[in-house]
PDB file of C-alpha atoms in Angstrom:
ATOM      1  CA  MET A   1       0.233 -40.237 -36.873  1.00 89.00           C
ATOM      2  CA  LYS A   2       2.119 -39.804 -32.605  1.00 95.00           C
ATOM      3  CA  HIS A   3       5.400 -37.909 -32.271  1.00 94.00           C
ATOM      4  CA  VAL A   4       7.393 -38.254 -29.035  1.00 97.00           C
ATOM      5  CA  LEU A   5       9.085 -35.478 -27.594  1.00 96.00           C
ATOM      6  CA  GLU A   6      11.381 -36.478 -24.770  1.00 97.00           C
ATOM      7  CA  ARG A   7      13.628 -35.188 -22.422  1.00 97.00           C
ATOM      8  CA  ARG A   8      15.838 -36.018 -19.400  1.00 98.00           C
ATOM      9  CA  GLN A   9      17.402 -33.645 -16.490  1.00 98.00           C
ATOM     10  CA  LEU A  10      19.870 -34.301 -13.650  1.00 98.00           C
ATOM     11  CA  VAL A  11      18.944 -32.039 -11.056  1.00 97.00           C
ATOM     12  CA  GLY A  12      21.245 -31.600  -7.763  1.00 97.00           C
ATOM     13  CA  ARG A  13      18.471 -32.416  -4.760  1.00 97.00           C
ATOM     14  CA  PRO A  14      16.618 -35.197  -3.583  1.00 97.00           C
ATOM     15  CA  ARG A  15      13.657 -36.874  -5.206  1.00 97.00           C
ATOM     16  CA  SER A  16      11.473 -35.776  -2.784  1.00 97.00           C
ATOM     17  CA  GLU A  17      11.718 -32.015  -3.127  1.00 97.00           C
ATOM     18  CA  VAL A  18      12.117 -32.576  -6.653  1.00 98.00           C
ATOM     19  CA  PHE A  19       8.656 -34.469  -6.899  1.00 98.00           C
ATOM     20  CA  ALA A  20       6.358 -32.821  -5.193  1.00 97.00           C
ATOM     21  CA  PHE A  21       7.628 -30.089  -7.057  1.00 98.00           C
ATOM     22  CA  PHE A  22       6.166 -30.955  -9.814  1.00 97.00           C
ATOM     23  CA  ALA A  23       3.797 -33.272  -8.183  1.00 95.00           C
ATOM     24  CA  ASP A  24       2.342 -29.067  -7.579  1.00 96.00           C
ATOM     25  CA  PRO A  25       0.027 -28.172 -10.317  1.00 94.00           C
ATOM     26  CA  ALA A  26       0.630 -24.865  -8.623  1.00 94.00           C
ATOM     27  CA  ASN A  27       3.846 -24.705  -9.988  1.00 96.00           C
ATOM     28  CA  LEU A  28       2.536 -24.984 -13.818  1.00 94.00           C
ATOM     29  CA  GLU A  29       3.366 -21.383 -14.142  1.00 94.00           C
ATOM     30  CA  ARG A  30       7.008 -21.019 -13.654  1.00 95.00           C
ATOM     31  CA  LEU A  31       7.339 -23.889 -15.914  1.00 96.00           C
ATOM     32  CA  THR A  32       5.785 -22.118 -18.668  1.00 96.00           C
ATOM     33  CA  PRO A  33       7.160 -19.347 -20.451  1.00 96.00           C
ATOM     34  CA  GLY A  34       5.272 -15.737 -20.656  1.00 95.00           C
ATOM     35  CA  SER A  35       5.018 -15.331 -24.022  1.00 93.00           C
ATOM     36  CA  LEU A  36       2.364 -18.108 -23.198  1.00 94.00           C
ATOM     37  CA  HIS A  37      -0.022 -16.299 -21.220  1.00 95.00           C
ATOM     38  CA  PHE A  38      -0.209 -20.174 -18.735  1.00 95.00           C
ATOM     39  CA  ARG A  39      -3.307 -19.651 -16.271  1.00 96.00           C
ATOM     40  CA  ILE A  40      -4.656 -22.874 -14.128  1.00 97.00           C
ATOM     41  CA  LEU A  41      -8.720 -21.908 -14.191  1.00 97.00           C
ATOM     42  CA  THR A  42      -9.417 -24.797 -11.317  1.00 97.00           C
ATOM     43  CA  PRO A  43      -9.144 -23.437  -7.662  1.00 96.00           C
ATOM     44  CA  LEU A  44      -5.938 -24.122  -6.088  1.00 95.00           C
ATOM     45  CA  PRO A  45      -4.519 -26.009  -4.335  1.00 95.00           C
ATOM     46  CA  ILE A  46      -4.864 -29.556  -6.686  1.00 95.00           C
ATOM     47  CA  GLU A  47      -4.274 -32.696  -4.799  1.00 94.00           C
ATOM     48  CA  MET A  48      -2.449 -34.342  -7.360  1.00 95.00           C
ATOM     49  CA  ARG A  49      -4.095 -38.261  -7.658  1.00 97.00           C
ATOM     50  CA  ALA A  50      -5.245 -40.338  -9.876  1.00 98.00           C
ATOM     51  CA  GLY A  51      -8.598 -38.738 -11.443  1.00 98.00           C
ATOM     52  CA  ALA A  52      -8.261 -34.922 -10.717  1.00 98.00           C
ATOM     53  CA  ILE A  53      -8.742 -32.428 -13.513  1.00 98.00           C
ATOM     54  CA  ILE A  54      -7.189 -29.588 -14.383  1.00 98.00           C
ATOM     55  CA  ASP A  55      -8.158 -26.499 -16.554  1.00 98.00           C
ATOM     56  CA  TYR A  56      -5.884 -24.164 -18.312  1.00 96.00           C
ATOM     57  CA  GLN A  57      -5.691 -21.537 -20.453  1.00 96.00           C
ATOM     58  CA  LEU A  58      -3.007 -20.556 -22.466  1.00 94.00           C
ATOM     59  CA  VAL A  59      -2.605 -18.225 -25.557  1.00 91.00           C
ATOM     60  CA  LEU A  60      -0.532 -20.249 -28.866  1.00 80.00           C
ATOM     61  CA  HIS A  61      -0.361 -17.977 -32.032  1.00 74.00           C
ATOM     62  CA  GLY A  62      -2.276 -15.042 -31.089  1.00 83.00           C
ATOM     63  CA  LEU A  63      -5.105 -17.656 -30.272  1.00 85.00           C
ATOM     64  CA  ARG A  64      -6.982 -18.425 -26.546  1.00 93.00           C
ATOM     65  CA  PHE A  65      -7.251 -21.829 -25.799  1.00 91.00           C
ATOM     66  CA  GLY A  66      -8.524 -23.534 -22.631  1.00 96.00           C
ATOM     67  CA  TRP A  67      -6.919 -26.861 -21.942  1.00 96.00           C
ATOM     68  CA  ARG A  68      -8.052 -29.985 -19.348  1.00 98.00           C
ATOM     69  CA  THR A  69      -6.298 -32.964 -18.610  1.00 97.00           C
ATOM     70  CA  VAL A  70      -6.690 -35.353 -16.194  1.00 98.00           C
ATOM     71  CA  ILE A  71      -3.702 -37.020 -14.129  1.00 98.00           C
ATOM     72  CA  GLU A  72      -4.098 -40.884 -15.656  1.00 98.00           C
ATOM     73  CA  SER A  73      -2.151 -42.291 -12.820  1.00 98.00           C
ATOM     74  CA  HIS A  74      -0.361 -40.933  -9.791  1.00 98.00           C
ATOM     75  CA  GLU A  75       2.450 -42.702  -7.729  1.00 97.00           C
ATOM     76  CA  PRO A  76       4.469 -40.877  -5.102  1.00 96.00           C
ATOM     77  CA  GLN A  77       7.714 -40.347  -5.306  1.00 96.00           C
ATOM     78  CA  VAL A  78       7.834 -41.621  -9.160  1.00 98.00           C
ATOM     79  CA  GLY A  79       5.487 -40.076 -10.855  1.00 98.00           C
ATOM     80  CA  PHE A  80       2.186 -39.338 -12.700  1.00 98.00           C
ATOM     81  CA  VAL A  81       0.625 -39.295 -16.176  1.00 98.00           C
ATOM     82  CA  ASP A  82      -1.780 -36.142 -17.858  1.00 98.00           C
ATOM     83  CA  VAL A  83      -3.928 -36.976 -20.680  1.00 98.00           C
ATOM     84  CA  GLN A  84      -5.242 -33.483 -22.592  1.00 98.00           C
ATOM     85  CA  THR A  85      -8.628 -34.319 -22.569  1.00 98.00           C
ATOM     86  CA  LYS A  86      -9.491 -30.645 -24.378  1.00 96.00           C
ATOM     87  CA  GLY A  87      -7.295 -28.946 -25.920  1.00 93.00           C
ATOM     88  CA  PRO A  88      -5.090 -27.246 -28.820  1.00 91.00           C
ATOM     89  CA  TYR A  89      -3.580 -31.422 -29.795  1.00 93.00           C
ATOM     90  CA  ARG A  90      -5.964 -33.640 -30.839  1.00 95.00           C
ATOM     91  CA  SER A  91      -4.344 -36.494 -28.727  1.00 96.00           C
ATOM     92  CA  TRP A  92      -0.989 -35.134 -25.989  1.00 97.00           C
ATOM     93  CA  ARG A  93      -0.246 -37.641 -22.920  1.00 98.00           C
ATOM     94  CA  HIS A  94       3.193 -36.258 -21.361  1.00 98.00           C
ATOM     95  CA  VAL A  95       4.691 -38.904 -18.519  1.00 98.00           C
ATOM     96  CA  HIS A  96       6.740 -37.786 -15.857  1.00 98.00           C
ATOM     97  CA  ARG A  97       9.046 -40.410 -14.430  1.00 98.00           C
ATOM     98  CA  PHE A  98      11.740 -39.180 -11.916  1.00 98.00           C
ATOM     99  CA  ALA A  99      14.631 -41.520 -10.305  1.00 98.00           C
ATOM    100  CA  ASP A 100      17.366 -41.531  -7.328  1.00 97.00           C
ATOM    101  CA  ALA A 101      20.977 -40.533  -9.646  1.00 96.00           C
ATOM    102  CA  ASP A 102      24.219 -40.420  -7.835  1.00 92.00           C
ATOM    103  CA  ARG A 103      24.609 -36.875  -7.819  1.00 92.00           C
ATOM    104  CA  GLY A 104      20.322 -36.647  -7.261  1.00 97.00           C
ATOM    105  CA  THR A 105      17.131 -36.618  -9.467  1.00 98.00           C
ATOM    106  CA  MET A 106      16.910 -37.620 -12.619  1.00 98.00           C
ATOM    107  CA  ILE A 107      13.628 -36.122 -13.971  1.00 98.00           C
ATOM    108  CA  GLU A 108      12.776 -37.529 -17.044  1.00 98.00           C
ATOM    109  CA  ASP A 109      10.175 -36.524 -19.556  1.00 98.00           C
ATOM    110  CA  ARG A 110       7.907 -38.312 -22.713  1.00 98.00           C
ATOM    111  CA  ILE A 111       5.283 -36.866 -24.882  1.00 98.00           C
ATOM    112  CA  GLU A 112       3.046 -38.149 -27.678  1.00 98.00           C
ATOM    113  CA  TYR A 113       1.083 -35.600 -29.464  1.00 94.00           C
ATOM    114  CA  GLU A 114      -0.610 -36.219 -32.414  1.00 93.00           C
ATOM    115  CA  MET A 115      -1.603 -32.733 -34.615  1.00 92.00           C
ATOM    116  CA  PRO A 116      -5.705 -32.183 -34.756  1.00 94.00           C
ATOM    117  CA  LEU A 117      -6.766 -30.931 -38.896  1.00 90.00           C
ATOM    118  CA  GLY A 118      -4.945 -34.094 -40.931  1.00 89.00           C
ATOM    119  CA  PRO A 119      -2.152 -32.235 -43.258  1.00 88.00           C
ATOM    120  CA  LEU A 120      -2.363 -29.264 -41.921  1.00 86.00           C
ATOM    121  CA  GLY A 121      -2.117 -29.935 -38.441  1.00 83.00           C
ATOM    122  CA  ALA A 122       1.291 -32.041 -40.339  1.00 84.00           C
ATOM    123  CA  LEU A 123       2.014 -28.859 -41.566  1.00 83.00           C
ATOM    124  CA  ALA A 124       1.371 -26.299 -38.671  1.00 86.00           C
ATOM    125  CA  ARG A 125       3.925 -29.103 -36.538  1.00 85.00           C
ATOM    126  CA  ALA A 126       6.717 -28.931 -39.560  1.00 86.00           C
ATOM    127  CA  LEU A 127       6.388 -24.844 -39.822  1.00 86.00           C
ATOM    128  CA  PHE A 128       6.133 -24.513 -36.082  1.00 85.00           C
ATOM    129  CA  VAL A 129       4.723 -26.752 -33.441  1.00 85.00           C
ATOM    130  CA  LYS A 130       7.674 -28.823 -33.139  1.00 92.00           C
ATOM    131  CA  ARG A 131      10.193 -25.919 -32.670  1.00 92.00           C
ATOM    132  CA  GLN A 132       7.746 -24.081 -29.960  1.00 90.00           C
ATOM    133  CA  LEU A 133       7.756 -28.016 -28.025  1.00 93.00           C
ATOM    134  CA  ARG A 134      11.666 -28.102 -28.575  1.00 95.00           C
ATOM    135  CA  ASP A 135      11.357 -24.287 -27.172  1.00 95.00           C
ATOM    136  CA  ILE A 136       8.775 -24.806 -24.841  1.00 95.00           C
ATOM    137  CA  PHE A 137      10.845 -27.514 -23.001  1.00 96.00           C
ATOM    138  CA  ASP A 138      13.764 -25.623 -22.754  1.00 97.00           C
ATOM    139  CA  PHE A 139      12.943 -22.743 -21.263  1.00 98.00           C
ATOM    140  CA  ARG A 140      11.343 -25.652 -18.663  1.00 97.00           C
ATOM    141  CA  ARG A 141      14.931 -27.360 -18.434  1.00 97.00           C
ATOM    142  CA  GLU A 142      16.684 -23.649 -17.959  1.00 98.00           C
ATOM    143  CA  THR A 143      13.972 -23.184 -14.821  1.00 98.00           C
ATOM    144  CA  VAL A 144      14.891 -26.038 -13.227  1.00 98.00           C
ATOM    145  CA  ALA A 145      17.812 -25.829 -13.329  1.00 97.00           C
ATOM    146  CA  ARG A 146      18.007 -22.157 -11.741  1.00 97.00           C
ATOM    147  CA  LEU A 147      15.755 -23.274  -9.333  1.00 96.00           C
ATOM    148  CA  PHE A 148      17.378 -26.368  -8.199  1.00 95.00           C
ATOM    149  CA  ALA A 149      20.750 -24.768  -8.466  1.00 90.00           C
TER     150      ALA A 149
END
């Protein structure tokens, strides 16, 4: 079963600046809570383009995971899509969109994901994964608000 998490955030900065920040994979560590011990394994700098492969490592509930994403599409100044090809989810697709707004830039995220392990994965989502994803994106919202204040 696919699940969806959507977020929107207005920041008072030009789209070119906001897009440049999000299109630089090196900034992912800043947008991720320290409790996840997130590290990019792919040597930096990484050129953001369709087909780019980015490897990460993170810790979830005491377990270390490798995570690989492929940039499925990339449209400068408009958005990009990353898709998990290896990681803790059965599937993960994250659409990032950026649009001009009256007072800056609207950032839109849409994450579509599926849990692995059938009923066990559904239970894990109900007990902690759903909340943890909300917490991660709340942290990201606060960090982005601070960085682009």
